[in-house]
Amino acid sequence: MNRDRLLKVVVVGDNEVGKNCIFTKFKESFRKIPLEHEPTLFDNFSKLIEVDGIIYHLSVSYTTNSTGCDELRILSYPNTDVFLLCYAIDNRQSFENISSKWIPELKLHSPHTPIVLVGMRITSKRALFNSIISLPFKVSYAEGAAISKYMSAFVECSVKTGENLRAVFREAVRVALDKPKVTLIKCSLL
C-alpha cells in the first residue's frame, strides 16, 4: 500500500456524545448496531475507504474523556493526520467544551493537525423541530458552523439514521490531504 494513502484519524470529544457509536458504526461498515453506550478507554482499527475514486487506509482510534485518562488519550495524538472532534447537538456543555477544553488540548499537543468538527445526534434536532417545546440546551447548526471557522471542516450526522456518516469520514480524508471539497455539510430539517 502506498504510504501516502495511509491516514491516522483520532476521534475525541466529551463522554456520551456518540464517539463510540460513530467509531463502531464505521468499523462495522455502517451496519445496524446497538446504540447502547459501552464505555471504552481506547480502541482502534484499520479500514479501507474510497474517496474521490482513490482507496485510502484509515487507522482510526477512539479515546475516552474519563477522569484520570488524559495522559492515555494524549498518547494517541502523535502522528495523527486528522482529528474528529465530536459534540452532541442535544448537549450544550459538550459544545461549550469544544472551545474551553478540546481545541486548546489538540492545539497544544498537535498544533498543525487539522480538525473536523462533528455535530452528533441530528436525529434529536428533528425530534425537537417537530415538537412544540424548544429546549435551551440545544446547539444550532449556525452555532456549529460559527465555531468551525477555527477548524478545517464541519459535518452534522446521525449514527441512528446513518445520515452524513460517510460524509464525516470522506471529509476527514480530504482534510487530512489538505484538499477539502466541502467544508460545511448541512442537514435538511424538512
Coordinates of N, CA and C in Angstrom, one line a residue:
M1 N 0.8 -1.2 0.0 CA 0.0 0.0 0.0 C 0.9 1.2 0.0
N2 N 0.5 2.2 -0.8 CA 1.2 3.5 -0.9 C 1.1 4.2 0.5
R3 N 2.2 4.6 1.1 CA 2.2 5.2 2.4 C 1.5 6.6 2.4
D4 N 1.4 7.2 1.2 CA 0.6 8.5 1.1 C -0.9 8.2 1.3
R5 N -1.3 7.0 1.2 CA -2.7 6.7 1.3 C -3.1 6.1 2.7
L6 N -2.1 6.1 3.6 CA -2.4 5.6 5.0 C -2.6 6.9 5.9
L7 N -3.7 7.0 6.5 CA -4.1 8.1 7.3 C -4.5 7.7 8.7
K8 N -4.0 8.5 9.7 CA -4.4 8.2 11.1 C -5.5 9.2 11.5
V9 N -6.6 8.7 12.0 CA -7.8 9.5 12.4 C -8.0 9.2 13.9
V10 N -8.1 10.3 14.7 CA -8.4 10.1 16.1 C -9.7 10.8 16.4
V11 N -10.6 10.1 17.1 CA -12.0 10.6 17.4 C -11.9 11.0 18.9
V12 N -12.2 12.3 19.2 CA -12.2 12.9 20.5 C -13.4 13.7 20.8
G13 N -13.6 14.0 22.1 CA -14.8 14.8 22.5 C -15.2 14.3 23.9
D14 N -16.2 15.0 24.4 CA -16.8 14.6 25.7 C -17.3 13.2 25.7
N15 N -17.5 12.6 26.9 CA -18.1 11.3 27.0 C -19.6 11.4 26.7
E16 N -20.1 10.3 26.2 CA -21.5 10.2 25.9 C -22.1 11.1 24.8
V17 N -21.2 11.6 23.9 CA -21.7 12.4 22.8 C -21.9 11.6 21.5
G18 N -21.5 10.3 21.5 CA -21.6 9.4 20.4 C -20.3 9.0 19.7
K19 N -19.2 9.3 20.3 CA -17.9 8.9 19.8 C -17.8 7.4 19.5
N20 N -18.1 6.7 20.6 CA -18.1 5.2 20.5 C -19.0 4.7 19.4
C21 N -20.2 5.3 19.3 CA -21.2 4.9 18.2 C -20.7 5.2 16.8
I22 N -20.1 6.4 16.6 CA -19.6 6.7 15.2 C -18.4 5.8 14.9
F23 N -17.6 5.5 15.9 CA -16.4 4.7 15.7 C -16.9 3.3 15.3
T24 N -17.8 2.7 16.1 CA -18.3 1.3 15.9 C -19.1 1.2 14.6
K25 N -19.9 2.2 14.3 CA -20.7 2.2 13.0 C -19.8 2.2 11.8
F26 N -18.7 3.0 11.8 CA -17.8 3.0 10.7 C -17.0 1.7 10.7
K27 N -16.6 1.2 11.8 CA -15.8 -0.1 11.9 C -16.7 -1.2 11.4
E28 N -18.0 -1.2 11.6 CA -18.9 -2.3 11.2 C -19.5 -2.0 9.8
S29 N -18.8 -1.2 9.0 CA -19.3 -0.9 7.7 C -20.7 -0.3 7.6
F30 N -21.0 0.5 8.6 CA -22.3 1.2 8.6 C -23.5 0.3 8.8
R31 N -23.2 -1.0 9.2 CA -24.4 -1.9 9.5 C -25.1 -1.4 10.8
K32 N -26.3 -1.9 10.9 CA -27.1 -1.6 12.1 C -26.4 -2.1 13.3
I33 N -26.2 -1.3 14.3 CA -25.5 -1.7 15.6 C -26.4 -1.2 16.7
P34 N -26.2 -1.9 17.9 CA -26.9 -1.4 19.1 C -26.4 0.0 19.5
L35 N -27.2 0.9 19.9 CA -26.8 2.3 20.2 C -26.5 2.4 21.7
E36 N -26.6 1.4 22.5 CA -26.3 1.5 23.9 C -24.8 1.9 24.1
H37 N -24.6 2.7 25.1 CA -23.2 3.1 25.4 C -22.4 2.0 26.1
E38 N -21.3 1.6 25.5 CA -20.4 0.7 26.2 C -19.1 1.4 26.4
P39 N -18.9 1.8 27.7 CA -17.6 2.6 28.0 C -16.4 1.9 27.5
T40 N -15.5 2.6 26.9 CA -14.2 2.1 26.4 C -13.2 3.1 26.7
L41 N -12.0 2.7 27.1 CA -10.9 3.6 27.4 C -10.2 4.0 26.1
F42 N -10.0 3.0 25.2 CA -9.2 3.2 24.0 C -9.6 2.0 23.1
D43 N -9.7 2.3 21.8 CA -9.9 1.2 20.8 C -9.4 1.8 19.5
N44 N -8.9 0.9 18.6 CA -8.5 1.3 17.3 C -8.8 0.2 16.3
F45 N -8.8 0.5 15.0 CA -8.9 -0.5 13.9 C -8.5 0.2 12.6
S46 N -8.3 -0.6 11.6 CA -7.9 -0.1 10.3 C -9.0 -0.5 9.3
K47 N -9.2 0.4 8.3 CA -10.3 0.1 7.4 C -10.0 0.8 6.1
L48 N -10.4 0.3 5.0 CA -10.2 0.9 3.7 C -11.5 1.7 3.4
I49 N -11.3 2.9 2.7 CA -12.4 3.8 2.4 C -12.0 4.4 1.0
E50 N -13.0 4.5 0.1 CA -12.8 5.1 -1.2 C -13.3 6.6 -1.1
V51 N -12.4 7.5 -1.5 CA -12.8 8.9 -1.5 C -12.3 9.5 -2.8
D52 N -13.2 10.0 -3.6 CA -12.9 10.6 -4.9 C -12.2 9.7 -5.8
G53 N -12.6 8.4 -5.8 CA -12.0 7.4 -6.7 C -10.7 6.8 -6.2
I54 N -10.2 7.2 -5.1 CA -9.0 6.6 -4.6 C -9.2 5.9 -3.2
I55 N -8.6 4.7 -3.1 CA -8.7 4.0 -1.9 C -7.7 4.4 -0.8
Y56 N -8.1 4.7 0.4 CA -7.3 5.1 1.5 C -7.4 4.1 2.6
H57 N -6.3 3.9 3.3 CA -6.3 3.0 4.5 C -6.4 3.9 5.7
L58 N -7.5 3.9 6.5 CA -7.6 4.7 7.7 C -7.3 3.9 8.9
S59 N -6.5 4.4 9.7 CA -6.2 3.8 11.1 C -7.0 4.8 12.0
V60 N -8.1 4.2 12.6 CA -9.0 5.1 13.4 C -8.9 4.7 14.8
S61 N -8.7 5.7 15.7 CA -8.6 5.5 17.2 C -9.7 6.2 17.9
Y62 N -10.2 5.6 18.9 CA -11.2 6.3 19.8 C -10.7 6.3 21.2
T63 N -10.8 7.5 21.8 CA -10.3 7.7 23.1 C -11.4 8.1 24.1
T64 N -11.2 7.9 25.4 CA -12.1 8.3 26.4 C -11.8 9.7 26.9
N65 N -12.8 10.3 27.6 CA -12.6 11.5 28.3 C -12.8 11.3 29.8
S66 N -12.6 10.1 30.2 CA -12.8 9.8 31.6 C -11.8 10.4 32.5
T67 N -12.2 10.8 33.7 CA -11.3 11.4 34.7 C -10.1 10.5 34.9
G68 N -8.9 11.1 34.9 CA -7.7 10.3 35.1 C -7.1 9.7 33.9
C69 N -7.7 9.9 32.7 CA -7.3 9.2 31.5 C -6.7 10.2 30.5
D70 N -6.4 11.4 30.9 CA -5.9 12.4 30.0 C -4.6 12.0 29.4
E71 N -3.7 11.5 30.2 CA -2.4 11.0 29.7 C -2.5 9.9 28.6
L72 N -3.4 9.0 28.9 CA -3.6 7.9 27.9 C -4.2 8.4 26.6
R73 N -5.1 9.3 26.7 CA -5.7 9.9 25.5 C -4.7 10.7 24.7
I74 N -3.9 11.5 25.4 CA -2.9 12.3 24.7 C -1.8 11.4 24.0
L75 N -1.6 10.2 24.5 CA -0.6 9.3 23.9 C -1.0 8.9 22.5
S76 N -2.3 9.0 22.1 CA -2.8 8.7 20.8 C -2.6 9.8 19.8
Y77 N -2.2 11.0 20.2 CA -2.2 12.2 19.4 C -1.0 12.2 18.4
P78 N 0.2 11.8 18.8 CA 1.3 11.9 17.8 C 1.1 11.3 16.5
N79 N 1.5 11.9 15.4 CA 1.4 11.4 14.0 C -0.1 11.3 13.6
T80 N -1.0 12.0 14.2 CA -2.4 12.0 13.7 C -2.5 12.9 12.5
D81 N -3.2 12.4 11.5 CA -3.4 13.2 10.3 C -4.6 14.1 10.4
V82 N -5.6 13.6 11.1 CA -6.8 14.5 11.3 C -7.6 14.0 12.6
F83 N -8.1 15.0 13.3 CA -9.0 14.7 14.4 C -10.4 14.8 14.1
L84 N -11.3 14.0 14.6 CA -12.7 14.1 14.5 C -13.1 14.6 15.9
L85 N -13.5 15.9 16.0 CA -13.8 16.5 17.3 C -15.4 16.5 17.4
C86 N -15.9 15.6 18.3 CA -17.4 15.4 18.4 C -18.0 16.1 19.6
Y87 N -19.2 16.6 19.3 CA -20.1 17.1 20.4 C -21.5 16.6 20.0
A88 N -22.4 16.6 21.0 CA -23.8 16.3 20.8 C -24.6 17.5 20.7
I89 N -25.5 17.6 19.7 CA -26.3 18.8 19.5 C -27.3 19.0 20.6
D90 N -27.6 17.9 21.3 CA -28.5 18.0 22.4 C -27.9 18.1 23.8
N91 N -26.6 18.5 23.7 CA -25.8 18.6 25.0 C -24.9 19.9 24.9
R92 N -25.5 21.0 25.4 CA -24.8 22.3 25.3 C -23.4 22.2 25.9
Q93 N -23.3 21.5 27.0 CA -22.0 21.5 27.7 C -20.9 20.9 26.8
S94 N -21.3 19.8 26.1 CA -20.3 19.2 25.2 C -19.8 20.2 24.1
F95 N -20.8 21.0 23.6 CA -20.4 22.0 22.6 C -19.5 23.1 23.2
E96 N -19.8 23.6 24.4 CA -19.0 24.6 25.1 C -17.6 24.1 25.4
N97 N -17.5 22.8 25.6 CA -16.2 22.2 25.9 C -15.3 22.1 24.6
I98 N -15.9 22.3 23.5 CA -15.1 22.4 22.2 C -14.0 23.5 22.4
S99 N -14.5 24.7 22.8 CA -13.6 25.9 22.9 C -12.8 25.9 24.2
S100 N -13.4 25.4 25.3 CA -12.8 25.5 26.6 C -11.8 24.4 26.8
K101 N -12.0 23.2 26.3 CA -11.1 22.1 26.6 C -10.5 21.5 25.3
W102 N -11.3 21.1 24.3 CA -10.7 20.3 23.3 C -9.8 21.0 22.3
I103 N -10.2 22.2 21.8 CA -9.3 22.9 20.9 C -8.0 23.3 21.6
P104 N -8.0 23.8 22.8 CA -6.7 24.1 23.5 C -5.8 22.8 23.6
E105 N -6.5 21.7 24.0 CA -5.7 20.4 24.2 C -5.1 20.0 22.8
L106 N -5.9 20.0 21.8 CA -5.4 19.5 20.5 C -4.4 20.4 19.9
K107 N -4.6 21.7 20.1 CA -3.6 22.7 19.6 C -2.3 22.6 20.4
L108 N -2.3 22.3 21.7 CA -1.1 22.1 22.5 C -0.3 20.9 22.1
H109 N -1.0 19.8 21.9 CA -0.3 18.5 21.6 C -0.1 18.2 20.1
S110 N -0.9 18.8 19.2 CA -0.8 18.6 17.8 C -1.2 19.8 17.1
P111 N -0.4 20.9 17.2 CA -0.8 22.2 16.7 C -1.1 22.3 15.2
H112 N -0.5 21.4 14.4 CA -0.7 21.5 12.9 C -1.6 20.5 12.4
T113 N -2.3 19.7 13.2 CA -3.2 18.7 12.7 C -4.6 19.2 12.5
P114 N -5.1 19.0 11.3 CA -6.5 19.5 11.0 C -7.5 18.9 11.9
I115 N -8.6 19.6 12.1 CA -9.8 19.1 12.9 C -11.1 19.2 12.1
V116 N -11.8 18.1 12.1 CA -13.2 18.1 11.5 C -14.1 18.1 12.7
L117 N -14.9 19.2 12.8 CA -15.9 19.3 13.9 C -17.1 18.5 13.5
V118 N -17.6 17.6 14.4 CA -18.7 16.7 14.1 C -19.8 16.9 15.1
G119 N -20.9 17.4 14.6 CA -22.1 17.6 15.4 C -22.9 16.3 15.4
M120 N -23.0 15.6 16.5 CA -23.7 14.3 16.6 C -25.2 14.4 17.0
R121 N -25.9 13.4 16.7 CA -27.3 13.3 17.1 C -28.3 14.3 16.4
I122 N -28.1 14.4 15.1 CA -29.1 15.3 14.4 C -30.5 14.8 14.4
T123 N -30.6 13.5 14.7 CA -32.0 12.9 14.9 C -32.7 13.6 16.0
S124 N -32.0 14.0 17.1 CA -32.5 14.7 18.2 C -33.0 16.1 17.7
K125 N -32.3 16.7 16.8 CA -32.7 18.0 16.2 C -34.1 17.9 15.5
R126 N -34.2 16.9 14.8 CA -35.5 16.7 14.1 C -36.7 16.5 15.1
A127 N -36.4 15.7 16.1 CA -37.4 15.5 17.1 C -37.8 16.8 17.8
L128 N -36.8 17.6 18.1 CA -37.0 18.9 18.7 C -37.8 19.8 17.8
F129 N -37.4 19.8 16.5 CA -38.1 20.6 15.5 C -39.5 20.3 15.4
N130 N -39.8 19.0 15.5 CA -41.2 18.5 15.3 C -42.0 18.7 16.6
S131 N -41.4 19.0 17.7 CA -42.1 19.2 19.0 C -42.5 20.7 19.2
I132 N -43.3 20.9 20.1 CA -43.8 22.3 20.3 C -42.8 23.0 21.3
I133 N -42.2 22.3 22.2 CA -41.3 22.8 23.2 C -39.9 23.0 22.6
S134 N -39.3 24.1 22.7 CA -37.9 24.4 22.3 C -37.1 24.4 23.6
L135 N -36.1 23.5 23.7 CA -35.3 23.4 24.9 C -34.0 24.3 24.7
P136 N -33.6 25.0 25.7 CA -32.5 26.0 25.6 C -31.1 25.3 25.5
F137 N -31.0 24.0 25.7 CA -29.6 23.5 25.7 C -29.2 22.9 24.4
K138 N -30.1 23.0 23.4 CA -29.7 22.5 22.0 C -28.7 23.4 21.4
V139 N -27.9 22.8 20.5 CA -26.9 23.6 19.7 C -27.4 23.7 18.3
S140 N -27.5 24.9 17.7 CA -28.0 25.1 16.4 C -26.9 24.8 15.4
Y141 N -27.3 24.6 14.1 CA -26.4 24.4 13.0 C -25.5 25.6 12.9
A142 N -26.1 26.8 13.0 CA -25.4 28.1 12.9 C -24.3 28.2 13.9
E143 N -24.5 27.7 15.1 CA -23.5 27.8 16.2 C -22.3 26.9 15.9
G144 N -22.6 25.7 15.4 CA -21.6 24.7 15.0 C -20.8 25.3 13.8
A145 N -21.5 25.9 12.8 CA -20.8 26.5 11.7 C -19.9 27.6 12.1
A146 N -20.3 28.4 13.1 CA -19.6 29.6 13.5 C -18.3 29.1 14.2
I147 N -18.3 28.2 15.1 CA -17.1 27.7 15.8 C -16.2 26.9 14.8
S148 N -16.8 26.4 13.8 CA -16.0 25.6 12.9 C -15.0 26.4 12.0
K149 N -15.2 27.7 12.1 CA -14.3 28.6 11.3 C -12.9 28.4 11.8
Y150 N -12.7 27.9 13.0 CA -11.4 27.7 13.5 C -10.9 26.3 13.3
M151 N -11.6 25.6 12.5 CA -11.2 24.2 12.2 C -11.2 24.0 10.7
S152 N -11.0 22.8 10.2 CA -10.9 22.5 8.8 C -12.2 22.2 8.1
A153 N -13.2 21.7 8.8 CA -14.5 21.3 8.3 C -15.5 21.1 9.4
F154 N -16.8 21.0 9.0 CA -17.9 20.8 9.9 C -18.9 19.9 9.3
V155 N -19.3 18.8 10.0 CA -20.3 17.9 9.5 C -21.3 17.6 10.6
E156 N -22.6 17.7 10.4 CA -23.5 17.1 11.4 C -23.9 15.8 10.9
C157 N -24.1 14.8 11.8 CA -24.5 13.5 11.4 C -25.4 12.8 12.5
S158 N -26.0 11.7 12.1 CA -26.8 10.9 13.0 C -26.3 9.4 12.8
V159 N -25.8 8.8 13.9 CA -25.5 7.4 13.9 C -26.8 6.6 13.8
K160 N -27.8 7.1 14.4 CA -29.1 6.3 14.5 C -29.6 6.1 13.1
T161 N -29.6 7.1 12.2 CA -30.2 7.0 10.9 C -29.1 6.8 9.8
G162 N -27.9 7.0 10.2 CA -26.8 6.9 9.2 C -26.5 8.2 8.4
E163 N -27.4 9.2 8.6 CA -27.3 10.4 7.8 C -25.9 11.1 8.0
N164 N -25.2 11.3 6.9 CA -23.9 12.0 6.8 C -22.8 11.3 7.5
L165 N -22.9 10.0 7.9 CA -21.8 9.3 8.5 C -20.7 9.1 7.5
R166 N -21.0 8.7 6.3 CA -19.9 8.5 5.3 C -19.2 9.9 5.0
A167 N -20.0 10.9 5.0 CA -19.5 12.3 4.8 C -18.5 12.7 5.8
V168 N -18.7 12.2 7.1 CA -17.7 12.5 8.1 C -16.3 12.0 7.8
F169 N -16.3 10.7 7.4 CA -15.0 10.1 7.1 C -14.4 10.5 5.8
R170 N -15.3 10.8 4.8 CA -14.8 11.3 3.5 C -14.1 12.7 3.7
E171 N -14.8 13.5 4.5 CA -14.3 14.8 4.8 C -13.0 14.7 5.6
A172 N -12.9 13.8 6.5 CA -11.7 13.6 7.3 C -10.5 13.3 6.3
V173 N -10.7 12.4 5.3 CA -9.7 12.1 4.4 C -9.3 13.4 3.6
R174 N -10.3 14.1 3.1 CA -10.0 15.3 2.3 C -9.2 16.3 3.1
V175 N -9.6 16.5 4.3 CA -8.9 17.5 5.2 C -7.5 17.0 5.5
A176 N -7.3 15.8 5.8 CA -6.0 15.2 6.0 C -5.1 15.4 4.8
L177 N -5.7 15.4 3.7 CA -4.9 15.5 2.4 C -4.8 17.0 2.1
D178 N -5.4 17.9 2.9 CA -5.4 19.3 2.6 C -6.0 19.7 1.3
K179 N -7.1 19.0 1.0 CA -7.9 19.5 -0.2 C -9.4 19.2 0.0
P180 N -9.9 19.9 1.0 CA -11.4 19.7 1.3 C -12.2 20.2 0.1
K181 N -13.2 19.4 -0.3 CA -14.1 19.8 -1.4 C -15.3 20.5 -0.8
V182 N -15.7 20.1 0.4 CA -16.9 20.6 1.1 C -16.5 20.9 2.5
T183 N -16.8 22.1 2.9 CA -16.4 22.5 4.3 C -17.6 22.5 5.3
L184 N -18.8 22.7 4.7 CA -19.9 22.6 5.6 C -21.0 21.7 5.0
I185 N -21.5 20.8 5.7 CA -22.5 19.9 5.2 C -23.7 20.1 6.1
K186 N -24.8 20.6 5.6 CA -26.0 20.9 6.3 C -27.0 19.9 6.1
C187 N -27.7 19.5 7.2 CA -28.9 18.6 7.0 C -30.1 19.4 6.8
S188 N -31.1 18.8 6.1 CA -32.4 19.4 5.9 C -33.3 19.0 7.0
L189 N -34.1 19.9 7.5 CA -35.0 19.6 8.6 C -36.4 19.3 8.1
L190 N -36.6 19.6 6.8 CA -38.0 19.3 6.3 C -37.9 18.3 5.2

